[in-house]
XYZ file of C-alpha atoms in Angstrom:
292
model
C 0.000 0.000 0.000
C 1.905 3.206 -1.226
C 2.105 5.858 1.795
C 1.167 9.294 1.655
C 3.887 11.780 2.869
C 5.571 9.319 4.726
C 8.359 10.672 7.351
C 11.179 9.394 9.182
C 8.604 8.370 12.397
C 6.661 6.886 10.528
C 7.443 3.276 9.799
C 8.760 2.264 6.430
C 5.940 0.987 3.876
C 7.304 -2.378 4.307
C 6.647 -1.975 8.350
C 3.065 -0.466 8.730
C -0.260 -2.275 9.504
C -1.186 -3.310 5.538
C -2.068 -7.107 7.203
C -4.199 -8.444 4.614
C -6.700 -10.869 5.496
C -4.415 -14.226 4.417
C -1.637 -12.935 6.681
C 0.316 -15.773 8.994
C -0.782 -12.878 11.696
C -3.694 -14.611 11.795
C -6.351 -11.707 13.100
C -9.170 -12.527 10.522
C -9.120 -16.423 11.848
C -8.619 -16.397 15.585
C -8.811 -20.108 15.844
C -6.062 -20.531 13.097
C -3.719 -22.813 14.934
C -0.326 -21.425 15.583
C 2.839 -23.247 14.862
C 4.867 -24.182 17.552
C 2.647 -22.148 19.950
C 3.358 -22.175 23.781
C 0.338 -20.560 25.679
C 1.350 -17.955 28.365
C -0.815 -17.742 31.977
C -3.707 -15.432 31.478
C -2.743 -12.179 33.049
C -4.154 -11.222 36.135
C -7.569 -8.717 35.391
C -6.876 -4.957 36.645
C -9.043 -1.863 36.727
C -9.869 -0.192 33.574
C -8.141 3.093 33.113
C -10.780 5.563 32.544
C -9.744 8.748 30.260
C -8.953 10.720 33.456
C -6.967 8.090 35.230
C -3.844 6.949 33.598
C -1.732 5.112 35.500
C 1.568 5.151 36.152
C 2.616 1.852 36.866
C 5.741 0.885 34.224
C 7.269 4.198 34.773
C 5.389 6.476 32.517
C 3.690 9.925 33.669
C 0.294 11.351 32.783
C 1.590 14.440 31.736
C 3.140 14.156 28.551
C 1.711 17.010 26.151
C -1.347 15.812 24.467
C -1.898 15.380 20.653
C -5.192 17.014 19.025
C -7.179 14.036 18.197
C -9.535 14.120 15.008
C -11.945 11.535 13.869
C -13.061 10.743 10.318
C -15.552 8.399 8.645
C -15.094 8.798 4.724
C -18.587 6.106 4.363
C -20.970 6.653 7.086
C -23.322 4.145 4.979
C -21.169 1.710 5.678
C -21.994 -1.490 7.866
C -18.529 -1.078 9.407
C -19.461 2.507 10.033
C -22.405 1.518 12.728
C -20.658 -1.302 14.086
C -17.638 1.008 14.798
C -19.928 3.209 16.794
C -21.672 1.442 18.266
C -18.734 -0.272 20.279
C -16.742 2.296 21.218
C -16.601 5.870 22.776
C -13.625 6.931 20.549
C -12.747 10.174 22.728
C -12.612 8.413 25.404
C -10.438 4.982 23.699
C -8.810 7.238 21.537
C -7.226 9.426 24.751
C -6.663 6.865 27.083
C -4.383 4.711 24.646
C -2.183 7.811 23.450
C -1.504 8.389 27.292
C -0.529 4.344 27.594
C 1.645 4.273 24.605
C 3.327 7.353 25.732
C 3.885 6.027 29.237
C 4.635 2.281 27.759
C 7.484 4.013 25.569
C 8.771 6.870 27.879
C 9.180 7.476 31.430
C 8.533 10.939 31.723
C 8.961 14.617 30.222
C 11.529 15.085 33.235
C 13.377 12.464 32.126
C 16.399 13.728 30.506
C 16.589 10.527 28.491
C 12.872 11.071 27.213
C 12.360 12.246 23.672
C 9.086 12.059 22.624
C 8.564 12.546 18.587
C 6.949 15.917 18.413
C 3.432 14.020 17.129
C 1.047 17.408 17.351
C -2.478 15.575 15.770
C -3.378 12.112 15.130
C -6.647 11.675 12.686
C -8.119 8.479 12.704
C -10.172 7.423 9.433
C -12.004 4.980 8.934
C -12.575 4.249 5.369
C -13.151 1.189 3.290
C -10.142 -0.621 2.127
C -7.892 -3.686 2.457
C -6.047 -4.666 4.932
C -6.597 -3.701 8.535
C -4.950 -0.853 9.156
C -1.943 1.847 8.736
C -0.130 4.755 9.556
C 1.569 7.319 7.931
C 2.223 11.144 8.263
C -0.053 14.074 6.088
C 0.771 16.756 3.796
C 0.378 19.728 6.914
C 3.709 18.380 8.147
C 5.553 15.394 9.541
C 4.289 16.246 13.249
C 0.768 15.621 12.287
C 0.071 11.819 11.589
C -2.772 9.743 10.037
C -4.588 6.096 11.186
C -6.392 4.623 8.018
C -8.635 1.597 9.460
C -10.745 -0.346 7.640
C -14.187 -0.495 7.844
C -14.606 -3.633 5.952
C -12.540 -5.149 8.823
C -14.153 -3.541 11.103
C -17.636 -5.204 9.653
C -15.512 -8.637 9.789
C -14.436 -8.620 13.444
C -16.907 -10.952 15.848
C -19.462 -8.838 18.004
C -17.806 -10.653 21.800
C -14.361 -9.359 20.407
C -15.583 -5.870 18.400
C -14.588 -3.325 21.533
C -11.345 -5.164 22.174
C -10.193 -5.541 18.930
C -10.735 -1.811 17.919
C -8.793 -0.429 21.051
C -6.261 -2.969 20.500
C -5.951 -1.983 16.559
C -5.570 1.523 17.264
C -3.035 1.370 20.327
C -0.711 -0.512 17.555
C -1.135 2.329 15.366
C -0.441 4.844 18.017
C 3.225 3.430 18.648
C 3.736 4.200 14.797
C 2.922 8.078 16.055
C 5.305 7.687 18.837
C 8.225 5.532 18.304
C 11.143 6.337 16.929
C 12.891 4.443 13.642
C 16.486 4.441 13.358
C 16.424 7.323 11.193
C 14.219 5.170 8.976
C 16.663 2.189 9.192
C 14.792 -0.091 11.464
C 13.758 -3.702 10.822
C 10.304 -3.726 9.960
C 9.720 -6.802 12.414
C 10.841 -4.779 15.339
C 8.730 -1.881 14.638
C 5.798 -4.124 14.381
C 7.125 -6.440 17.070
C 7.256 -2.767 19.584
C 3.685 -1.701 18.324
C 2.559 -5.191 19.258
C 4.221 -5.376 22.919
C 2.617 -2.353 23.785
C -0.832 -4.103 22.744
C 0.350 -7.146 24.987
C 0.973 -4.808 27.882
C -2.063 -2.747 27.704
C -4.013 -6.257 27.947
C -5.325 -6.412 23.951
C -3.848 -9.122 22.598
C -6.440 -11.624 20.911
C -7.326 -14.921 22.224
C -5.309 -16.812 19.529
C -1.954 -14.341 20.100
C 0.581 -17.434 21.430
C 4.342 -17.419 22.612
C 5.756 -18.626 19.102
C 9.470 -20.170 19.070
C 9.983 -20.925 16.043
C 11.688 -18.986 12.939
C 13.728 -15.934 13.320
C 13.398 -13.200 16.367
C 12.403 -10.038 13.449
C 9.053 -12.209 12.286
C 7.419 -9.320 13.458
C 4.033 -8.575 15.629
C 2.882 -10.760 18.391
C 6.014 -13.117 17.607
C 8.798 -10.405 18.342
C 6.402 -8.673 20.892
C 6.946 -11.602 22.892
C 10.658 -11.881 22.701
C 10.684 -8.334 23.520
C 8.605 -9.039 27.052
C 10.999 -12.022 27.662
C 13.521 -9.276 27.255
C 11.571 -7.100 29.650
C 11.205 -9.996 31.924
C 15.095 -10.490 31.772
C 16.787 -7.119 32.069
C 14.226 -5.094 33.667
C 10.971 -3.269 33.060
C 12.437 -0.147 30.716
C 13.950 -2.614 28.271
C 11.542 -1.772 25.217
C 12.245 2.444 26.103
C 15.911 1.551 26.269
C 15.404 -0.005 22.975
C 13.223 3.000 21.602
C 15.637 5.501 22.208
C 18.923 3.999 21.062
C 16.668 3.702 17.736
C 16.183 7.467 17.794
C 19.959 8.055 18.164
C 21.591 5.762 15.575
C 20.941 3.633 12.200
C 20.286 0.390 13.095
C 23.482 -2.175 12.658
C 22.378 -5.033 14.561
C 25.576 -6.133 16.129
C 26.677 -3.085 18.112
C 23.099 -2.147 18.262
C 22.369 -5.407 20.749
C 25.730 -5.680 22.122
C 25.959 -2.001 23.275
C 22.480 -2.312 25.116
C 22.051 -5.915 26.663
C 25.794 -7.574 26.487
C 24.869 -9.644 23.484
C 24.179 -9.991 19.777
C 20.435 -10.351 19.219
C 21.015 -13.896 18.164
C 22.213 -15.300 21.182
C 19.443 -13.826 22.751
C 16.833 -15.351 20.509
C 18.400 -18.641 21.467
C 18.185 -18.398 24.714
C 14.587 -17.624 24.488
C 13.888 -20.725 22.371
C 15.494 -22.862 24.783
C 13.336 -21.923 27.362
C 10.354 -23.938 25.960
C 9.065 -25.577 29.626
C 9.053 -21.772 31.488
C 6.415 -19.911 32.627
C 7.196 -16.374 31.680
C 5.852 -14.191 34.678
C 4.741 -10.564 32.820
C 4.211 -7.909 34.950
C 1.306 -5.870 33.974
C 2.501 -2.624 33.198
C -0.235 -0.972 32.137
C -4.507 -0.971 32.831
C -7.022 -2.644 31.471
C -8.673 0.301 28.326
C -12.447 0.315 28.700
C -14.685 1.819 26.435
């Protein structure tokens, strides 16, 4: 899907949400078996973080400056249209995931290691297209970023899972507005794999998501999101903002890049996660519960 005014925070066209319905990601077929699939514990339920209350827990602050949020529907005829509506209070979803992905990805604005991409408006629109959904930046400028999601999806998505699935949808999208890219020199996988462990921690993932240990570490989505909360689990709760700001700071070589920030070269770590087939992988919940 070609990308309109693309910038340097935005992922790649090769790393935003374009998952067509046939993709191994599986979100159009949640009882698509998973290869190689190890099932984590269910996390443990927490309160929902209303649009006033954001919590803190995993480091993050509240007061981060807020983006002007804008809202779209380019076919209000369409079934997907209603559905969408009818599911969600998007003020109130739309709010309360900026303030977790900006908490999720930085610790605070008095942080002197906190840069937060200057992201001024996000405009979600929901239009009809393939796919499921994806982010770039607009013609204004690069601080001002777009969400295309897609209503036929939207039409697609089971009525138990509708409210879930949309919050969870758009908090992926959101890390597009808000992490940083290597200067545009990233991996794909781990951009996706980031978006995706911020959907994990803000308790979104689908049913079918599964800890997968097969294929290489940079697969992408839910299958690098949870190497990257093994990592978490490992070296300590800020491992993903460590991550996100040494990608701000330099191109991406992937030798130096793992070796400078956890001792060793990304493979090494991917094969110590495989080999840990038999462990139960304790995740602390970072982050609450989004209600609509």
């Amino acid at each position: 899907m070609t990308l309109l005014s693309p910038t340097t925070r935005v992922p790649k066209p090769s790393a935003v949400s374009t998952v067509p319905a046939s993709s191994t990601d599986n979100k159009n077929n949640p009882s698509a078996p998973t290869p190689s699939a190890i099932p984590l514990p269910d996390r443990a339920a927490t309160k929902p973080a209303g649009p006033d209350e954001p919590s803190d827990r995993g480091g993050g602050s509240a007061h981060f400056p807020q983006p002007k949020l804008r809202f779209e529907i380019r076919d209000v005829c369409h079934p997907g249209a209603a559905k969408f509506l009818g599911a969600v209070n998007i003020g109130s979803i739309f709010s309360v995931a900026v303030t977790n992905v900006q908490r999720l990805l930085y610790r605070s604005p008095a942080d002197p290691h906190t840069h937060v991409p200057p992201t001024r408006s996000v405009t979600l629109i929901l239009r009809d297209m393939g796919g499921v959904a994806y982010t770039t930046g607009t013609d204004l400028d690069s601080d001002h970023k777009e969400i295309h999601f897609s209503l036929s999806y939207i039409n697609n998505i089971p009525a138990p899972r509708l409210a879930a699935e949309i919050t969870g949808v758009l908090t992926h999208e959101l890390v597009h507005c808000y992490q940083w890219d290597a200067l545009n020199s990233c991996p794909g996988g781990l951009v996706e794999g980031i978006a995706d462990w911020v959907r994990l921690n803000c308790d979104l993932s689908p049913p079918h998501w599964k800890r997968e240990v097969d294929g290489d570490w940079d697969r992408g989505y839910q299958h690098t999101a949870f190497f990257l909360q093994y990592l978490v689990d490992r070296f300590g709760e800020g491992t993903v903002r460590t991550i996100n700001e040494k990608l701000r700071r330099h191109r991406y070589e992937a030798k130096p890049f793992w070796t400078e920030l956890l001792g060793r070269p990304v493979e090494q770590l991917w094969g110590d996660y495989t080999s840990v087939r038999d462990e139960v992988i304790q995740r602390p919940c970072l982050s609450e519960r989004v209600s609509s």
